[in-house]
Amino acid sequence: MNWFRDWMMPMQASEHAAKVDNLYMFIFWLTMAFFVLICYLTVAFAWKYKRKKEGVLTINFQHNLALELAWSIIPLVLVIGVFFWGFNDYAAASVAPNDALEIHVTGKKWSWTFEYPDGTRSIRSLHVPVNKPIRLILTSEDVLHAFFIPVLRTKTDIIPGRYVDINFTATVPGKHQVFCAEYCGKDHSGMMADLFVDSPAKYAEWLEKGDEELYKMKPADLGKMVWEMKGCNSCHTVDGKKGEGPSFKGLFGRTEKFKDGSTMVVDENYIRESILNPQAKVVAGFEPVMPTFQGLLREIEIKGVIAYLKELK
Ligand code: CUA
């Protein structure tokens, strides 16, 4: 009957998917069996007990204890069995193994962002190594979304202001589809992502290179994203208001005064130095509290920040 399952269901790309399908098919055929039985009995009894002749009464049954016990106890045992079967599979999928690779997922109208343990980030494409336990930690920045990967038979609602998780081990390399399964506004139907299940070598190579979507972004847009995601925005405003650090508004090309009394016109190299070695030149009136971003930003992200600053006239 595997052809029937494969015809109804998407591919099974994890062990959990096979477990879900087994239980699903069991329930399907169980309900099928009862459906046929009940239809048959309805017709058979209607035929058997139909009034044969005018004025002749059919037999009058009151009780059949054995029958009543049977139709109560047999279904009860079946549904309790289904409950424990499902509960076991659910519990197994709910607990991440200790060596699971943790990837953060953020839903936002209308795209998905993924953050990997080494700081790599990707947009609309989730890369995971094959046969490695993965724990996704998901949250939303705005409204309810739902993260749905049909080939893994896994789906969860994503709620702003809280983390939920999904655990899986993908077993089939290739590109699979991720959907948003909760109506979240105008472009809900386009809120998709690709799941790439890679060999460990290919995954490592991808991590090294970074996400190609970042390369497709306008540099200033990428810079704005870095400003938000790396927390630059907690100290540096873009509207001219003074924060822990100088505002970014109108910074590029301005002559900046430093603690040691020297001055300098803000250019690309100054911004780059201030990101990677923030204590080198501390602006007068501010404390040297900024941590270094050495090793935390890719070259393309630094360029993006510079492009973003240039736009903030
Ligand atoms: Cu997000 Cu629908």
Coordinates of C-alpha atoms and ligand atoms in Angstrom, one line a residue:
M1 CA 0.0 0.0 0.0
N2 CA 3.1 2.3 -0.1
W3 CA 2.0 3.6 -3.5
F4 CA -1.2 4.8 -2.0
R5 CA 0.6 6.6 0.9
D6 CA 3.1 8.1 -1.6
W7 CA 0.2 9.3 -3.7
M8 CA -1.5 11.0 -0.8
M9 CA 1.6 12.4 1.1
P10 CA 4.7 14.4 0.2
M11 CA 8.1 12.7 0.3
Q12 CA 9.4 11.4 3.7
A13 CA 12.5 13.4 4.4
S14 CA 13.0 12.4 8.1
E15 CA 12.4 9.5 10.4
H16 CA 9.7 11.5 12.1
A17 CA 7.9 11.8 8.8
A18 CA 7.7 8.0 8.4
K19 CA 6.4 7.7 12.0
V20 CA 3.7 10.3 11.3
D21 CA 2.7 8.6 8.1
N22 CA 2.5 5.2 9.8
L23 CA 0.1 6.4 12.4
Y24 CA -1.8 8.4 9.8
M25 CA -2.2 5.4 7.6
F26 CA -3.3 3.2 10.5
I27 CA -6.0 5.7 11.5
F28 CA -7.0 6.0 7.8
W29 CA -7.5 2.3 7.3
L30 CA -9.1 1.9 10.7
T31 CA -11.7 4.5 9.9
M32 CA -12.1 3.0 6.5
A33 CA -12.8 -0.4 8.0
F34 CA -15.5 1.1 10.3
F35 CA -16.9 3.2 7.5
V36 CA -17.5 0.1 5.4
L37 CA -18.8 -2.0 8.3
I38 CA -21.3 0.7 9.4
C39 CA -22.5 1.3 5.8
Y40 CA -22.9 -2.4 5.3
L41 CA -24.8 -2.8 8.6
T42 CA -27.0 0.2 7.9
V43 CA -28.1 -1.3 4.5
A44 CA -28.3 -4.9 5.8
F45 CA -30.4 -4.0 8.8
A46 CA -32.7 -1.7 6.8
W47 CA -33.2 -4.6 4.4
K48 CA -33.6 -7.3 7.1
Y49 CA -36.0 -5.3 9.3
K50 CA -38.0 -3.6 6.6
R51 CA -41.8 -4.1 6.9
K52 CA -42.5 -7.1 4.7
K53 CA -46.3 -7.1 4.8
E54 CA -49.1 -4.7 5.8
G55 CA -50.0 -5.3 9.5
V56 CA -47.0 -7.6 10.3
L57 CA -44.8 -6.3 13.1
T58 CA -41.0 -6.8 13.1
I59 CA -39.2 -8.3 16.1
N60 CA -38.8 -5.9 19.0
F61 CA -35.3 -6.0 20.5
Q62 CA -34.6 -4.2 23.8
H63 CA -31.0 -5.1 24.8
N64 CA -28.0 -7.2 23.9
L65 CA -25.4 -6.8 26.7
A66 CA -22.6 -8.6 24.9
L67 CA -23.0 -6.5 21.8
E68 CA -23.2 -3.2 23.7
L69 CA -20.1 -4.1 25.7
A70 CA -18.3 -5.1 22.5
W71 CA -19.1 -1.8 20.6
S72 CA -18.0 0.2 23.7
I73 CA -14.9 -1.6 24.7
I74 CA -13.3 -2.4 21.3
P75 CA -13.4 1.3 20.1
L76 CA -12.2 2.4 23.5
V77 CA -9.1 0.2 23.4
L78 CA -8.5 1.4 19.8
V79 CA -8.6 5.1 20.6
I80 CA -6.5 4.6 23.7
G81 CA -4.0 2.8 21.6
V82 CA -4.0 5.6 19.0
F83 CA -3.5 8.1 21.7
F84 CA -0.4 6.4 23.2
W85 CA 1.0 5.8 19.7
G86 CA 0.7 9.5 18.8
F87 CA 1.8 10.7 22.2
N88 CA 5.0 8.6 22.0
D89 CA 5.9 9.9 18.6
Y90 CA 5.1 13.5 19.6
A91 CA 7.2 13.2 22.8
A92 CA 10.1 11.8 20.9
A93 CA 10.0 14.7 18.4
S94 CA 9.7 17.3 21.2
V95 CA 13.0 16.6 22.8
A96 CA 16.2 17.7 21.1
P97 CA 19.3 15.5 21.5
N98 CA 22.2 17.1 23.3
D99 CA 24.3 17.4 20.2
A100 CA 21.6 19.1 18.2
L101 CA 22.7 22.0 15.9
E102 CA 20.7 25.1 17.0
I103 CA 19.4 27.5 14.4
H104 CA 17.4 30.5 15.2
V105 CA 14.4 31.3 12.9
T106 CA 12.7 34.7 12.8
G107 CA 9.4 35.2 11.0
K108 CA 8.5 38.7 9.9
K109 CA 6.0 39.9 7.4
W110 CA 6.8 38.4 4.9
S111 CA 10.0 36.5 5.1
W112 CA 12.1 34.1 7.1
T113 CA 15.6 34.8 8.6
F114 CA 17.9 32.0 9.8
E115 CA 20.8 32.5 12.2
Y116 CA 23.5 29.8 12.5
P117 CA 25.7 29.2 15.6
D118 CA 28.8 30.8 13.9
G119 CA 26.8 34.0 13.2
T120 CA 26.1 33.3 9.6
R121 CA 22.6 34.5 8.6
S122 CA 20.5 33.6 5.6
I123 CA 17.2 34.9 4.3
R124 CA 14.5 32.6 2.8
S125 CA 16.9 29.6 2.7
L126 CA 17.6 27.3 5.5
H127 CA 20.7 25.1 5.2
V128 CA 21.1 22.0 7.3
P129 CA 23.6 19.1 7.2
V130 CA 22.0 15.7 6.4
N131 CA 21.5 13.1 9.2
K132 CA 22.4 15.6 11.9
P133 CA 19.8 16.4 14.7
I134 CA 18.7 20.0 14.2
R135 CA 16.9 22.2 16.8
L136 CA 15.1 25.2 15.3
I137 CA 14.3 28.0 17.8
L138 CA 11.6 30.1 16.4
T139 CA 10.0 33.5 17.1
S140 CA 8.1 36.2 15.3
E141 CA 8.9 39.9 15.1
D142 CA 5.3 41.0 14.4
V143 CA 2.3 38.7 14.1
L144 CA 1.4 35.0 14.3
H145 CA 3.1 32.9 11.6
A146 CA 3.5 29.1 11.3
F147 CA 6.6 27.3 10.2
F148 CA 5.7 24.3 8.0
I149 CA 8.0 21.8 6.3
P150 CA 5.7 19.2 4.7
V151 CA 8.4 16.7 3.8
L152 CA 9.4 16.6 7.5
R153 CA 5.8 16.5 8.7
T154 CA 6.6 19.3 11.1
K155 CA 4.7 22.5 11.7
T156 CA 4.5 25.0 14.6
D157 CA 2.8 28.3 15.3
I158 CA 5.2 31.1 15.9
I159 CA 4.2 33.6 18.5
P160 CA 5.7 37.1 19.0
G161 CA 7.5 37.5 22.3
R162 CA 8.2 33.8 22.9
Y163 CA 10.3 30.9 21.6
V164 CA 9.0 27.7 20.3
D165 CA 11.1 24.9 18.9
I166 CA 11.1 22.2 16.2
N167 CA 13.5 19.2 16.3
F168 CA 14.3 17.1 13.3
T169 CA 16.9 15.0 11.5
A170 CA 16.7 15.5 7.8
T171 CA 17.5 12.3 5.9
V172 CA 17.0 13.2 2.2
P173 CA 19.5 15.6 0.7
G174 CA 18.2 18.2 -1.7
K175 CA 15.9 21.2 -1.8
H176 CA 12.6 21.1 0.0
Q177 CA 9.8 23.6 0.5
V178 CA 9.0 25.6 3.6
F179 CA 5.7 27.4 4.0
C180 CA 4.0 29.9 6.3
A181 CA 0.9 28.1 7.4
E182 CA -0.9 30.9 9.3
Y183 CA -2.6 33.7 7.5
C184 CA -0.5 36.7 8.3
G185 CA -1.5 39.4 5.9
K186 CA -1.3 40.5 2.3
D187 CA 1.8 38.5 1.2
H188 CA 1.2 35.4 3.4
S189 CA 1.1 33.1 0.4
G190 CA 4.5 34.3 -0.7
M191 CA 6.1 33.8 2.8
M192 CA 8.1 30.8 1.8
A193 CA 11.6 29.5 2.2
D194 CA 13.8 26.7 0.8
L195 CA 15.2 24.0 3.0
F196 CA 18.5 22.8 1.7
V197 CA 19.6 19.5 3.1
D198 CA 23.3 19.3 2.3
S199 CA 26.1 16.9 2.8
P200 CA 28.4 17.9 5.8
A201 CA 31.1 19.1 3.4
K202 CA 28.6 21.1 1.3
Y203 CA 27.1 22.6 4.5
A204 CA 30.5 23.7 5.7
E205 CA 31.3 25.2 2.4
W206 CA 28.1 27.1 2.4
L207 CA 28.7 28.4 5.9
E208 CA 32.1 29.6 4.8
K209 CA 30.7 31.5 1.8
G210 CA 27.6 32.9 3.5
D211 CA 24.1 33.4 2.0
E212 CA 23.8 34.4 -1.6
E213 CA 20.6 36.4 -0.8
L214 CA 22.9 38.8 1.2
Y215 CA 24.8 39.5 -2.0
K216 CA 21.7 40.2 -3.9
M217 CA 20.5 42.9 -1.4
K218 CA 21.1 46.6 -2.0
P219 CA 24.2 47.3 0.2
A220 CA 22.4 50.0 2.1
D221 CA 19.5 47.6 2.9
L222 CA 22.0 45.0 4.1
G223 CA 23.6 47.7 6.2
K224 CA 20.3 48.6 7.8
M225 CA 19.7 44.9 8.5
V226 CA 23.1 44.6 10.2
W227 CA 22.4 47.8 12.2
E228 CA 19.2 46.1 13.5
M229 CA 20.3 42.5 13.8
K230 CA 23.7 43.0 15.4
G231 CA 22.3 45.4 17.9
C232 CA 24.0 48.6 16.6
N233 CA 20.6 50.2 17.0
S234 CA 20.7 49.9 20.8
C235 CA 23.4 52.6 21.0
H236 CA 23.4 54.3 17.6
T237 CA 20.3 56.1 16.5
V238 CA 19.6 57.1 12.9
D239 CA 17.4 60.1 13.6
G240 CA 20.1 62.4 15.2
K241 CA 19.1 61.6 18.9
K242 CA 22.1 61.1 21.2
G243 CA 22.4 57.5 22.4
E244 CA 25.2 55.6 24.2
G245 CA 27.1 56.3 21.0
P246 CA 27.0 59.0 18.3
S247 CA 24.0 59.0 16.0
F248 CA 24.5 57.7 12.5
K249 CA 22.5 60.6 11.0
G250 CA 24.7 62.8 8.9
L251 CA 27.8 61.1 10.2
F252 CA 29.4 60.3 6.9
G253 CA 31.6 63.2 5.7
R254 CA 31.2 65.1 9.0
T255 CA 34.3 66.3 10.9
E256 CA 34.4 64.3 14.1
K257 CA 36.2 65.5 17.3
F258 CA 37.9 62.8 19.4
K259 CA 38.6 62.4 23.1
D260 CA 42.3 63.1 22.5
G261 CA 41.5 66.4 20.9
S262 CA 42.3 65.3 17.3
T263 CA 39.7 65.6 14.5
M264 CA 39.0 63.6 11.3
V265 CA 36.6 63.6 8.5
V266 CA 34.4 60.5 8.7
D267 CA 35.2 58.3 5.7
E268 CA 35.0 54.6 4.8
N269 CA 38.2 53.7 6.6
Y270 CA 37.2 55.5 9.8
I271 CA 33.9 53.6 9.9
R272 CA 35.6 50.3 9.2
E273 CA 38.1 51.0 12.0
S274 CA 35.4 52.0 14.4
I275 CA 33.6 48.7 13.8
L276 CA 36.6 46.5 14.2
N277 CA 38.6 48.5 16.7
P278 CA 36.2 50.9 18.4
Q279 CA 38.7 52.1 21.0
A280 CA 41.1 53.5 18.4
K281 CA 39.2 56.8 18.0
V282 CA 36.6 57.6 20.7
V283 CA 34.4 60.5 19.9
A284 CA 34.5 63.4 22.4
G285 CA 31.6 63.3 24.8
F286 CA 31.2 59.5 24.7
E287 CA 32.6 56.6 26.8
P288 CA 34.7 53.8 25.1
V289 CA 32.1 51.2 25.8
M290 CA 31.6 49.7 22.3
P291 CA 32.8 46.1 21.9
T292 CA 34.7 45.0 18.8
F293 CA 33.0 43.4 15.9
Q294 CA 36.1 41.7 14.7
G295 CA 35.2 38.3 13.4
L296 CA 31.5 38.9 13.8
L297 CA 30.9 40.7 10.6
R298 CA 31.6 39.7 7.1
E299 CA 33.4 42.1 4.7
I300 CA 30.1 42.5 2.7
E301 CA 28.3 43.4 5.9
I302 CA 30.8 46.1 6.8
K303 CA 30.4 47.5 3.3
G304 CA 26.7 47.5 3.8
V305 CA 26.9 49.5 7.0
I306 CA 29.1 52.1 5.2
A307 CA 26.6 52.3 2.4
Y308 CA 23.7 52.7 4.9
L309 CA 25.6 55.5 6.7
K310 CA 26.2 57.3 3.5
E311 CA 22.4 57.3 2.9
L312 CA 21.6 58.8 6.4
K313 CA 22.1 62.5 5.5
Ligands
CUA1 CU1 3.6 34.4 7.8 CU2 1.6 33.6 6.8

